[in-house]
mmCIF file of C-alpha atoms in Angstrom:
data_model
loop_
_atom_site.group_PDB
_atom_site.id
_atom_site.type_symbol
_atom_site.label_atom_id
_atom_site.label_comp_id
_atom_site.label_asym_id
_atom_site.label_seq_id
_atom_site.Cartn_x
_atom_site.Cartn_y
_atom_site.Cartn_z
ATOM 1 C CA MET A 1296 -6.643 -23.745 -6.555
ATOM 2 C CA GLN A 1297 -4.105 -26.021 -4.888
ATOM 3 C CA MET A 1298 -0.631 -24.569 -5.164
ATOM 4 C CA PHE A 1299 2.360 -26.577 -6.359
ATOM 5 C CA ASP A 1300 4.600 -27.393 -3.389
ATOM 6 C CA PHE A 1301 7.919 -25.633 -3.932
ATOM 7 C CA ASP A 1302 9.129 -26.977 -0.566
ATOM 8 C CA LEU A 1303 10.089 -23.513 0.639
ATOM 9 C CA GLY A 1304 10.344 -24.384 4.300
ATOM 10 C CA GLU A 1305 8.382 -23.888 7.502
ATOM 11 C CA SER A 1306 9.046 -20.148 7.865
ATOM 12 C CA ALA A 1307 7.965 -19.411 4.293
ATOM 13 C CA ASP A 1308 4.821 -21.515 4.702
ATOM 14 C CA MET A 1309 3.994 -19.722 7.963
ATOM 15 C CA ILE A 1310 4.398 -16.277 6.362
ATOM 16 C CA ARG A 1311 2.235 -17.331 3.414
ATOM 17 C CA GLU A 1312 -0.537 -18.647 5.631
ATOM 18 C CA THR A 1313 -0.508 -15.601 7.925
ATOM 19 C CA THR A 1314 -0.349 -13.072 5.091
ATOM 20 C CA CYS A 1315 -2.925 -14.858 2.947
ATOM 21 C CA ARG A 1316 -5.420 -14.948 5.806
ATOM 22 C CA PHE A 1317 -4.923 -11.262 6.570
ATOM 23 C CA ALA A 1318 -5.047 -10.245 2.900
ATOM 24 C CA THR A 1319 -8.204 -12.258 2.277
ATOM 25 C CA ASP A 1320 -10.009 -10.957 5.366
ATOM 26 C CA LYS A 1321 -8.803 -7.352 5.516
ATOM 27 C CA ILE A 1322 -7.403 -6.206 2.157
ATOM 28 C CA GLY A 1323 -9.558 -8.080 -0.353
ATOM 29 C CA PRO A 1324 -12.871 -6.509 0.772
ATOM 30 C CA LEU A 1325 -11.346 -3.032 0.315
ATOM 31 C CA ALA A 1326 -9.657 -3.637 -3.044
ATOM 32 C CA LYS A 1327 -12.435 -2.346 -5.294
ATOM 33 C CA ARG A 1328 -12.807 0.875 -3.300
ATOM 34 C CA ILE A 1329 -9.015 1.330 -3.116
ATOM 35 C CA ASP A 1330 -8.887 1.367 -6.919
ATOM 36 C CA ALA A 1331 -12.100 3.280 -7.605
ATOM 37 C CA GLU A 1332 -11.363 6.112 -5.165
ATOM 38 C CA ASP A 1333 -7.549 6.054 -5.401
ATOM 39 C CA TRP A 1334 -7.755 5.539 -1.628
ATOM 40 C CA PHE A 1335 -4.847 4.479 0.554
ATOM 41 C CA PRO A 1336 -6.300 2.729 3.653
ATOM 42 C CA ARG A 1337 -3.399 3.392 5.971
ATOM 43 C CA ASP A 1338 -5.444 3.490 9.176
ATOM 44 C CA GLU A 1339 -7.286 0.295 8.271
ATOM 45 C CA LEU A 1340 -4.212 -1.802 7.443
ATOM 46 C CA TRP A 1341 -0.776 -0.543 8.382
ATOM 47 C CA THR A 1342 -0.589 -1.077 12.140
ATOM 48 C CA SER A 1343 -2.435 -4.398 11.810
ATOM 49 C CA MET A 1344 0.234 -5.564 9.379
ATOM 50 C CA GLY A 1345 2.837 -4.374 11.864
ATOM 51 C CA GLU A 1346 1.271 -6.469 14.611
ATOM 52 C CA LEU A 1347 1.716 -9.537 12.401
ATOM 53 C CA GLY A 1348 5.397 -8.696 11.917
ATOM 54 C CA LEU A 1349 4.995 -8.144 8.172
ATOM 55 C CA HIS A 1350 6.878 -4.836 8.100
ATOM 56 C CA GLY A 1351 10.063 -6.220 9.617
ATOM 57 C CA ILE A 1352 10.491 -9.553 7.880
ATOM 58 C CA THR A 1353 14.098 -8.954 6.789
ATOM 59 C CA VAL A 1354 15.119 -6.887 9.828
ATOM 60 C CA ASP A 1355 17.288 -8.544 12.484
ATOM 61 C CA GLU A 1356 15.498 -9.567 15.657
ATOM 62 C CA GLN A 1357 17.776 -7.307 17.724
ATOM 63 C CA ASP A 1358 16.408 -4.366 15.721
ATOM 64 C CA GLY A 1359 12.786 -5.411 16.224
ATOM 65 C CA GLY A 1360 12.209 -7.514 13.102
ATOM 66 C CA LEU A 1361 11.514 -11.180 12.438
ATOM 67 C CA GLY A 1362 15.037 -11.939 11.245
ATOM 68 C CA LEU A 1363 13.789 -13.894 8.243
ATOM 69 C CA GLY A 1364 14.874 -13.707 4.609
ATOM 70 C CA TYR A 1365 14.027 -12.300 1.227
ATOM 71 C CA LEU A 1366 12.186 -15.499 0.328
ATOM 72 C CA GLU A 1367 9.663 -14.852 3.097
ATOM 73 C CA HIS A 1368 9.509 -11.198 2.056
ATOM 74 C CA VAL A 1369 8.690 -12.159 -1.549
ATOM 75 C CA ILE A 1370 5.904 -14.439 -0.347
ATOM 76 C CA ALA A 1371 4.376 -11.719 1.846
ATOM 77 C CA CYS A 1372 4.472 -9.302 -1.090
ATOM 78 C CA GLU A 1373 2.886 -11.952 -3.319
ATOM 79 C CA GLU A 1374 -0.032 -12.639 -1.002
ATOM 80 C CA ILE A 1375 -0.728 -8.946 -0.353
ATOM 81 C CA ALA A 1376 -0.653 -8.171 -4.097
ATOM 82 C CA ARG A 1377 -2.979 -11.107 -4.703
ATOM 83 C CA ALA A 1378 -5.595 -9.125 -2.757
ATOM 84 C CA SER A 1379 -4.569 -5.683 -4.070
ATOM 85 C CA GLY A 1380 -1.685 -4.812 -6.347
ATOM 86 C CA ALA A 1381 -1.734 -1.227 -5.062
ATOM 87 C CA ILE A 1382 -1.321 -2.265 -1.441
ATOM 88 C CA GLY A 1383 1.366 -4.735 -2.516
ATOM 89 C CA LEU A 1384 3.268 -1.874 -4.160
ATOM 90 C CA SER A 1385 2.990 0.424 -1.140
ATOM 91 C CA TYR A 1386 3.947 -2.452 1.148
ATOM 92 C CA GLY A 1387 7.044 -3.205 -0.949
ATOM 93 C CA ALA A 1388 8.091 0.458 -0.943
ATOM 94 C CA HIS A 1389 7.615 0.704 2.826
ATOM 95 C CA THR A 1390 9.252 -2.549 3.847
ATOM 96 C CA ASN A 1391 11.969 -3.056 1.250
ATOM 97 C CA LEU A 1392 12.852 0.309 -0.218
ATOM 98 C CA CYS A 1393 12.732 2.161 3.101
ATOM 99 C CA ILE A 1394 12.937 -0.212 6.088
ATOM 100 C CA ASN A 1395 15.367 -2.666 4.518
ATOM 101 C CA GLN A 1396 17.707 0.116 3.394
ATOM 102 C CA ILE A 1397 17.806 1.624 6.888
ATOM 103 C CA ALA A 1398 18.288 -1.833 8.419
ATOM 104 C CA ARG A 1399 21.194 -2.578 6.058
ATOM 105 C CA TRP A 1400 22.933 0.795 6.022
ATOM 106 C CA GLY A 1401 21.772 2.667 9.107
ATOM 107 C CA SER A 1402 23.960 3.453 12.083
ATOM 108 C CA PRO A 1403 22.892 1.962 15.446
ATOM 109 C CA GLU A 1404 21.451 5.373 16.354
ATOM 110 C CA GLN A 1405 19.506 5.659 13.085
ATOM 111 C CA LYS A 1406 18.088 2.166 13.411
ATOM 112 C CA ALA A 1407 17.055 2.794 17.011
ATOM 113 C CA LYS A 1408 15.370 6.066 16.063
ATOM 114 C CA TYR A 1409 13.513 5.091 12.889
ATOM 115 C CA LEU A 1410 12.946 1.350 12.712
ATOM 116 C CA PRO A 1411 10.579 0.779 15.677
ATOM 117 C CA LYS A 1412 7.771 3.004 14.367
ATOM 118 C CA LEU A 1413 8.279 1.869 10.772
ATOM 119 C CA ILE A 1414 8.154 -1.804 11.791
ATOM 120 C CA SER A 1415 5.085 -1.294 13.973
ATOM 121 C CA GLY A 1416 3.288 0.443 11.121
ATOM 122 C CA GLU A 1417 2.823 3.641 13.117
ATOM 123 C CA HIS A 1418 4.988 5.366 10.524
ATOM 124 C CA LEU A 1419 4.977 4.915 6.755
ATOM 125 C CA GLY A 1420 8.197 4.730 4.753
ATOM 126 C CA SER A 1421 9.214 5.736 1.237
ATOM 127 C CA LEU A 1422 12.277 5.954 -0.995
ATOM 128 C CA ALA A 1423 13.067 8.712 -3.486
ATOM 129 C CA MET A 1424 15.514 8.266 -6.349
ATOM 130 C CA SER A 1425 13.720 9.394 -9.511
ATOM 131 C CA GLU A 1426 13.230 12.931 -10.752
ATOM 132 C CA ALA A 1427 11.295 14.375 -13.679
ATOM 133 C CA GLY A 1428 14.528 14.380 -15.703
ATOM 134 C CA ALA A 1429 16.252 11.441 -14.048
ATOM 135 C CA GLY A 1430 14.418 8.137 -14.257
ATOM 136 C CA SER A 1431 16.449 5.250 -15.642
ATOM 137 C CA ASP A 1432 19.456 7.592 -15.700
ATOM 138 C CA VAL A 1433 19.163 8.148 -11.967
ATOM 139 C CA VAL A 1434 22.786 9.308 -11.577
ATOM 140 C CA SER A 1435 21.843 12.463 -13.504
ATOM 141 C CA MET A 1436 19.665 13.603 -10.591
ATOM 142 C CA LYS A 1437 19.620 17.334 -9.818
ATOM 143 C CA LEU A 1438 18.489 17.386 -6.163
ATOM 144 C CA LYS A 1439 21.446 19.041 -4.476
ATOM 145 C CA ALA A 1440 22.649 18.742 -0.881
ATOM 146 C CA GLU A 1441 25.049 21.485 0.157
ATOM 147 C CA ALA A 1442 27.132 20.891 3.265
ATOM 148 C CA THR A 1443 26.801 23.360 6.147
ATOM 149 C CA SER A 1444 28.360 23.560 9.585
ATOM 150 C CA SER A 1445 25.535 21.501 11.080
ATOM 151 C CA GLY A 1446 24.529 19.248 8.203
ATOM 152 C CA TYR A 1447 23.107 19.784 4.719
ATOM 153 C CA VAL A 1448 20.637 21.999 2.887
ATOM 154 C CA LEU A 1449 18.666 20.256 0.121
ATOM 155 C CA ASN A 1450 17.178 22.013 -2.899
ATOM 156 C CA GLY A 1451 15.313 20.419 -5.801
ATOM 157 C CA THR A 1452 12.557 17.900 -6.416
ATOM 158 C CA LYS A 1453 11.858 14.183 -6.710
ATOM 159 C CA PHE A 1454 9.093 12.695 -8.858
ATOM 160 C CA TRP A 1455 7.031 9.474 -9.162
ATOM 161 C CA ILE A 1456 7.605 8.686 -5.477
ATOM 162 C CA THR A 1457 5.519 5.835 -4.057
ATOM 163 C CA ASN A 1458 3.933 6.513 -0.633
ATOM 164 C CA ALA A 1459 5.141 10.117 -0.774
ATOM 165 C CA THR A 1460 1.816 11.676 0.185
ATOM 166 C CA TYR A 1461 1.612 9.902 3.545
ATOM 167 C CA ALA A 1462 5.245 9.034 4.293
ATOM 168 C CA ASP A 1463 6.717 9.907 7.692
ATOM 169 C CA THR A 1464 10.249 8.681 6.916
ATOM 170 C CA LEU A 1465 11.904 8.814 3.494
ATOM 171 C CA VAL A 1466 15.239 7.600 2.159
ATOM 172 C CA VAL A 1467 16.244 10.283 -0.352
ATOM 173 C CA TYR A 1468 19.228 10.430 -2.712
ATOM 174 C CA ALA A 1469 20.875 13.779 -3.450
ATOM 175 C CA LYS A 1470 23.983 15.173 -5.110
ATOM 176 C CA THR A 1471 26.797 16.011 -2.701
ATOM 177 C CA GLY A 1472 29.487 16.141 -5.369
ATOM 178 C CA GLU A 1473 30.091 15.402 -9.034
ATOM 179 C CA GLY A 1474 29.244 12.288 -11.029
ATOM 180 C CA SER A 1475 28.419 8.862 -9.657
ATOM 181 C CA ARG A 1476 30.809 9.366 -6.731
ATOM 182 C CA GLY A 1477 28.994 12.462 -5.579
ATOM 183 C CA ILE A 1478 25.648 11.065 -4.411
ATOM 184 C CA THR A 1479 24.583 10.544 -0.792
ATOM 185 C CA ALA A 1480 21.505 8.940 0.758
ATOM 186 C CA PHE A 1481 19.669 10.836 3.501
ATOM 187 C CA ILE A 1482 16.893 9.980 5.941
ATOM 188 C CA ILE A 1483 14.235 12.689 5.657
ATOM 189 C CA GLU A 1484 11.410 13.276 8.130
ATOM 190 C CA LYS A 1485 8.127 14.693 6.869
ATOM 191 C CA ASN A 1486 8.198 17.670 9.282
ATOM 192 C CA MET A 1487 11.688 18.907 8.394
ATOM 193 C CA PRO A 1488 11.622 22.636 7.514
ATOM 194 C CA GLY A 1489 11.739 23.190 3.767
ATOM 195 C CA PHE A 1490 10.307 19.780 2.851
ATOM 196 C CA SER A 1491 6.840 19.487 1.289
ATOM 197 C CA ILE A 1492 4.690 17.368 -1.008
ATOM 198 C CA GLY A 1493 4.172 18.757 -4.490
ATOM 199 C CA GLN A 1494 2.039 17.443 -7.325
ATOM 200 C CA LYS A 1495 -0.004 14.321 -6.625
ATOM 201 C CA ILE A 1496 0.095 11.942 -9.594
ATOM 202 C CA ASP A 1497 -3.062 10.323 -10.981
ATOM 203 C CA LYS A 1498 -2.168 6.918 -12.425
ATOM 204 C CA MET A 1499 -3.691 4.429 -14.858
ATOM 205 C CA GLY A 1500 -3.227 1.536 -12.430
ATOM 206 C CA MET A 1501 -1.944 0.795 -8.934
ATOM 207 C CA ARG A 1502 -4.536 3.330 -7.811
ATOM 208 C CA GLY A 1503 -4.603 3.581 -4.038
ATOM 209 C CA SER A 1504 -0.829 3.401 -3.844
ATOM 210 C CA PRO A 1505 -0.150 7.135 -3.470
ATOM 211 C CA THR A 1506 2.402 8.683 -5.820
ATOM 212 C CA ALA A 1507 3.612 12.270 -5.668
ATOM 213 C CA GLU A 1508 6.367 14.819 -6.141
ATOM 214 C CA LEU A 1509 8.697 15.817 -3.300
ATOM 215 C CA VAL A 1510 9.834 19.425 -2.998
ATOM 216 C CA PHE A 1511 12.974 20.534 -1.129
ATOM 217 C CA ASP A 1512 13.246 24.299 -0.618
ATOM 218 C CA ASN A 1513 16.265 24.969 1.593
ATOM 219 C CA CYS A 1514 15.405 21.813 3.525
ATOM 220 C CA GLU A 1515 17.729 21.545 6.519
ATOM 221 C CA VAL A 1516 18.936 18.018 7.241
ATOM 222 C CA PRO A 1517 21.178 17.173 10.223
ATOM 223 C CA GLN A 1518 24.575 15.656 9.493
ATOM 224 C CA GLU A 1519 23.627 12.488 11.368
ATOM 225 C CA ASN A 1520 20.842 11.825 8.840
ATOM 226 C CA ALA A 1521 23.245 10.816 6.092
ATOM 227 C CA LEU A 1522 22.560 7.129 5.431
ATOM 228 C CA GLY A 1523 25.701 5.184 4.659
ATOM 229 C CA PRO A 1524 28.924 6.855 3.549
ATOM 230 C CA VAL A 1525 28.888 10.432 2.283
ATOM 231 C CA ASN A 1526 29.348 10.363 -1.510
ATOM 232 C CA GLY A 1527 28.759 6.604 -1.367
ATOM 233 C CA GLY A 1528 25.081 6.775 -2.235
ATOM 234 C CA VAL A 1529 25.424 4.938 -5.540
ATOM 235 C CA GLY A 1530 26.697 1.898 -3.654
ATOM 236 C CA VAL A 1531 23.733 2.124 -1.275
ATOM 237 C CA LEU A 1532 21.360 2.601 -4.204
ATOM 238 C CA MET A 1533 22.673 -0.178 -6.434
ATOM 239 C CA SER A 1534 22.941 -2.768 -3.680
ATOM 240 C CA GLY A 1535 19.352 -2.007 -2.752
ATOM 241 C CA LEU A 1536 18.136 -2.322 -6.344
ATOM 242 C CA ASP A 1537 18.995 -6.020 -6.465
ATOM 243 C CA TYR A 1538 16.916 -6.734 -3.380
ATOM 244 C CA GLU A 1539 14.194 -4.358 -4.536
ATOM 245 C CA ARG A 1540 13.792 -6.235 -7.808
ATOM 246 C CA ALA A 1541 13.788 -9.599 -6.065
ATOM 247 C CA VAL A 1542 11.173 -8.605 -3.487
ATOM 248 C CA LEU A 1543 8.926 -6.569 -5.789
ATOM 249 C CA ALA A 1544 8.851 -9.560 -8.151
ATOM 250 C CA GLY A 1545 6.370 -10.963 -5.639
ATOM 251 C CA ILE A 1546 3.797 -8.421 -6.858
ATOM 252 C CA PRO A 1547 3.418 -9.917 -10.365
ATOM 253 C CA LEU A 1548 3.137 -13.360 -8.803
ATOM 254 C CA GLY A 1549 0.241 -12.158 -6.691
ATOM 255 C CA ILE A 1550 -1.518 -10.541 -9.655
ATOM 256 C CA MET A 1551 -1.153 -13.682 -11.793
ATOM 257 C CA GLN A 1552 -2.580 -15.799 -8.980
ATOM 258 C CA ALA A 1553 -5.457 -13.327 -8.589
ATOM 259 C CA CYS A 1554 -6.203 -13.706 -12.303
ATOM 260 C CA LEU A 1555 -6.485 -17.476 -11.934
ATOM 261 C CA ASP A 1556 -8.591 -17.025 -8.782
ATOM 262 C CA VAL A 1557 -11.184 -15.234 -10.925
ATOM 263 C CA VAL A 1558 -10.878 -17.095 -14.225
ATOM 264 C CA LEU A 1559 -11.120 -20.686 -12.968
ATOM 265 C CA PRO A 1560 -14.538 -20.326 -11.270
ATOM 266 C CA TYR A 1561 -15.829 -18.160 -14.106
ATOM 267 C CA VAL A 1562 -15.056 -20.600 -16.924
ATOM 268 C CA ARG A 1563 -16.555 -23.413 -14.877
ATOM 269 C CA GLU A 1564 -19.826 -21.552 -14.335
ATOM 270 C CA ARG A 1565 -20.229 -19.491 -17.515
ATOM 271 C CA LYS A 1566 -22.157 -21.473 -20.148
ATOM 272 C CA GLN A 1567 -22.329 -21.027 -23.913
ATOM 273 C CA PHE A 1568 -23.627 -23.471 -26.522
ATOM 274 C CA GLY A 1569 -25.093 -25.582 -23.739
ATOM 275 C CA GLN A 1570 -21.899 -26.225 -21.734
ATOM 276 C CA PRO A 1571 -19.396 -24.453 -19.477
ATOM 277 C CA ILE A 1572 -16.879 -22.484 -21.546
ATOM 278 C CA GLY A 1573 -14.126 -24.228 -19.604
ATOM 279 C CA HIS A 1574 -14.945 -27.360 -21.622
ATOM 280 C CA PHE A 1575 -13.755 -25.666 -24.803
ATOM 281 C CA GLN A 1576 -10.146 -26.373 -25.722
ATOM 282 C CA LEU A 1577 -9.263 -22.753 -26.500
ATOM 283 C CA ILE A 1578 -10.287 -21.722 -22.978
ATOM 284 C CA GLN A 1579 -8.421 -24.689 -21.522
ATOM 285 C CA ALA A 1580 -5.333 -23.571 -23.421
ATOM 286 C CA LYS A 1581 -5.624 -20.075 -21.928
ATOM 287 C CA VAL A 1582 -5.893 -21.474 -18.412
ATOM 288 C CA ALA A 1583 -2.943 -23.794 -19.024
ATOM 289 C CA ASP A 1584 -0.766 -20.942 -20.309
ATOM 290 C CA MET A 1585 -1.688 -18.780 -17.304
ATOM 291 C CA TYR A 1586 -0.783 -21.546 -14.874
ATOM 292 C CA VAL A 1587 2.527 -22.338 -16.575
ATOM 293 C CA ALA A 1588 3.473 -18.647 -16.641
ATOM 294 C CA LEU A 1589 2.747 -18.265 -12.941
ATOM 295 C CA ASN A 1590 4.647 -21.297 -11.733
ATOM 296 C CA SER A 1591 7.639 -20.833 -14.021
ATOM 297 C CA CYS A 1592 7.976 -17.285 -12.685
ATOM 298 C CA ARG A 1593 7.545 -18.520 -9.124
ATOM 299 C CA ALA A 1594 10.345 -21.046 -9.560
ATOM 300 C CA TYR A 1595 12.803 -18.414 -10.809
ATOM 301 C CA ILE A 1596 11.829 -15.718 -8.305
ATOM 302 C CA TYR A 1597 11.939 -18.063 -5.319
ATOM 303 C CA ALA A 1598 15.360 -19.303 -6.452
ATOM 304 C CA VAL A 1599 16.661 -15.727 -6.756
ATOM 305 C CA ALA A 1600 15.251 -14.860 -3.323
ATOM 306 C CA ARG A 1601 16.982 -17.883 -1.810
ATOM 307 C CA SER A 1602 20.174 -16.791 -3.527
ATOM 308 C CA CYS A 1603 19.789 -13.341 -1.919
ATOM 309 C CA ASP A 1604 19.459 -15.014 1.477
ATOM 310 C CA ALA A 1605 22.605 -17.039 0.833
ATOM 311 C CA GLY A 1606 24.554 -13.947 -0.235
ATOM 312 C CA ARG A 1607 24.899 -15.265 -3.782
ATOM 313 C CA THR A 1608 22.548 -13.043 -5.744
ATOM 314 C CA THR A 1609 23.646 -11.778 -9.137
ATOM 315 C CA ARG A 1610 22.522 -8.435 -10.482
ATOM 316 C CA PHE A 1611 21.407 -9.883 -13.807
ATOM 317 C CA ASP A 1612 19.312 -12.618 -12.197
ATOM 318 C CA ALA A 1613 17.514 -10.148 -9.930
ATOM 319 C CA ALA A 1614 16.704 -8.100 -13.036
ATOM 320 C CA ALA A 1615 15.849 -11.186 -15.079
ATOM 321 C CA ALA A 1616 13.400 -12.562 -12.525
ATOM 322 C CA ILE A 1617 11.284 -9.410 -12.433
ATOM 323 C CA LEU A 1618 11.603 -9.035 -16.226
ATOM 324 C CA LEU A 1619 10.189 -12.517 -16.741
ATOM 325 C CA ALA A 1620 7.441 -11.993 -14.184
ATOM 326 C CA SER A 1621 6.381 -8.539 -15.336
ATOM 327 C CA GLU A 1622 5.954 -9.499 -18.987
ATOM 328 C CA ASN A 1623 4.133 -12.703 -18.103
ATOM 329 C CA THR A 1624 1.811 -10.814 -15.765
ATOM 330 C CA VAL A 1625 0.716 -8.449 -18.514
ATOM 331 C CA ARG A 1626 0.011 -11.481 -20.744
ATOM 332 C CA VAL A 1627 -1.825 -13.368 -18.006
ATOM 333 C CA ALA A 1628 -3.953 -10.340 -17.114
ATOM 334 C CA ASN A 1629 -4.755 -9.841 -20.799
ATOM 335 C CA GLU A 1630 -5.851 -13.481 -21.073
ATOM 336 C CA ALA A 1631 -7.952 -13.097 -17.925
ATOM 337 C CA VAL A 1632 -9.840 -10.192 -19.498
ATOM 338 C CA GLN A 1633 -10.235 -12.198 -22.715
ATOM 339 C CA ALA A 1634 -11.475 -15.304 -20.883
ATOM 340 C CA LEU A 1635 -14.259 -13.264 -19.288
ATOM 341 C CA GLY A 1636 -15.124 -11.615 -22.609
ATOM 342 C CA GLY A 1637 -17.417 -8.603 -22.292
ATOM 343 C CA ALA A 1638 -17.655 -9.092 -18.537
ATOM 344 C CA GLY A 1639 -13.882 -8.794 -18.262
ATOM 345 C CA TYR A 1640 -13.979 -5.351 -19.845
ATOM 346 C CA THR A 1641 -16.352 -3.995 -17.210
ATOM 347 C CA LYS A 1642 -15.728 -2.611 -13.737
ATOM 348 C CA ASP A 1643 -17.982 -5.349 -12.358
ATOM 349 C CA TRP A 1644 -15.076 -7.789 -12.469
ATOM 350 C CA PRO A 1645 -11.572 -7.165 -11.085
ATOM 351 C CA VAL A 1646 -9.602 -8.477 -14.082
ATOM 352 C CA GLU A 1647 -9.575 -5.069 -15.776
ATOM 353 C CA ARG A 1648 -7.925 -3.726 -12.618
ATOM 354 C CA PHE A 1649 -5.380 -6.542 -12.707
ATOM 355 C CA TYR A 1650 -4.605 -5.579 -16.312
ATOM 356 C CA ARG A 1651 -4.046 -1.917 -15.442
ATOM 357 C CA ASP A 1652 -1.994 -2.767 -12.350
ATOM 358 C CA ALA A 1653 0.166 -5.242 -14.268
ATOM 359 C CA LYS A 1654 1.452 -2.641 -16.734
ATOM 360 C CA LEU A 1655 3.382 -0.730 -14.079
ATOM 361 C CA LEU A 1656 5.506 -3.822 -13.506
ATOM 362 C CA ASP A 1657 7.061 -3.347 -16.970
ATOM 363 C CA ILE A 1658 8.167 0.131 -15.883
ATOM 364 C CA GLY A 1659 8.812 0.381 -12.131
ATOM 365 C CA ALA A 1660 12.092 -0.678 -10.447
ATOM 366 C CA GLY A 1661 13.787 -0.086 -13.804
ATOM 367 C CA THR A 1662 12.002 -0.458 -17.139
ATOM 368 C CA ASN A 1663 12.175 -3.750 -19.003
ATOM 369 C CA GLU A 1664 14.419 -2.045 -21.542
ATOM 370 C CA ILE A 1665 16.881 -1.172 -18.762
ATOM 371 C CA ARG A 1666 16.594 -4.685 -17.323
ATOM 372 C CA ARG A 1667 17.456 -6.208 -20.698
ATOM 373 C CA MET A 1668 20.392 -3.833 -21.126
ATOM 374 C CA LEU A 1669 21.682 -4.737 -17.662
ATOM 375 C CA ILE A 1670 21.310 -8.496 -18.194
ATOM 376 C CA GLY A 1671 22.996 -8.420 -21.597
ATOM 377 C CA ARG A 1672 25.838 -6.182 -20.421
ATOM 378 C CA GLU A 1673 26.531 -8.309 -17.350
ATOM 379 C CA LEU A 1674 26.433 -11.594 -19.260
ATOM 380 C CA ILE A 1675 28.723 -10.349 -22.048
ATOM 381 C CA GLY A 1676 31.083 -8.854 -19.498
ATOM 382 C CA GLU A 1677 31.241 -12.154 -17.636
ATOM 383 C CA ALA A 1678 31.940 -14.008 -20.883
ATOM 384 C CA GLU A 1679 34.777 -11.593 -21.678
ATOM 385 C CA ARG A 1680 36.312 -12.062 -18.234
ATOM 386 C CA LEU A 1681 36.208 -15.834 -18.581
ATOM 387 C CA ALA A 1682 37.853 -15.622 -22.005
ATOM 388 C CA GLN A 1683 40.846 -13.693 -20.684
#
């Protein structure tokens, strides 16, 4: 299918072409096994992606990255998720939630120590905010970091953590005081004493993107591993959420495109009543709605990503873009299953996987209920300020 030209620029087009070729050749052939076996093909993919520069898109060149923007990062995420939503999710967690946070908030020493192996793909990154009792209300986290003469000792757990099982480097938020002004981000290494992986989580979709519990049992963390200001973790967290939502919005774009990649050839070839089902107006309407949903979401997400690059992003637009995309992706994946009929409900065709993968997008990076609350609160607050 020929894509509408959004005139995104030479760098964006180059990233799309490079990522699409890699995803088609290397990720696509593994996608069915990734889902069926809940298999994360780290050895097969991660260093190869590093060689293409895909892990360091938003990292400054002086720190070993490409020095490009969030627009290019969205596009890379989109093309990877087009081949496999699970790999797109793990890629987003590695590159945006971990690498981008260290690149934005790390000291020169931290960046020099951690970024090279993360950008090369030799190491895998993760970020841990949520706990079993602290999801949307992340500030209520219980993981505690007690100061010592040499650093901190962490005790508690984190839950629902993407890439946790294989991660070498993790950005972890813990309580160093009381309330929202008593949270600090830390860089955790997998071999630190007292740190371990707990329960591995078996998911409905995004299978192959490993999710697990983190356990901290008197985990000793050096003082120099605090990321950003001590007790300033909420600022680190919230600033990262805007970029996280913008970049991870590329995943629903990729899944919607994957749906069209399957549906268009199928309705052209599948015949009923003596003609291809694509000749029937109801099927044509489904295809039209899928295409409109995809490109309307693309337009908004690309605009938000460009706004991030220009330093003009708004919190409610970052939330709104992924809200729009996530809900449309569930609808598009549902229509893809319906367009294939009985075939779409079988494991022989990938649309049932797209449907299962799509549902996480209504939940991850803040549920759609939280996104709506945030958008409404910000808009009403802005209206009240203007009225004063």
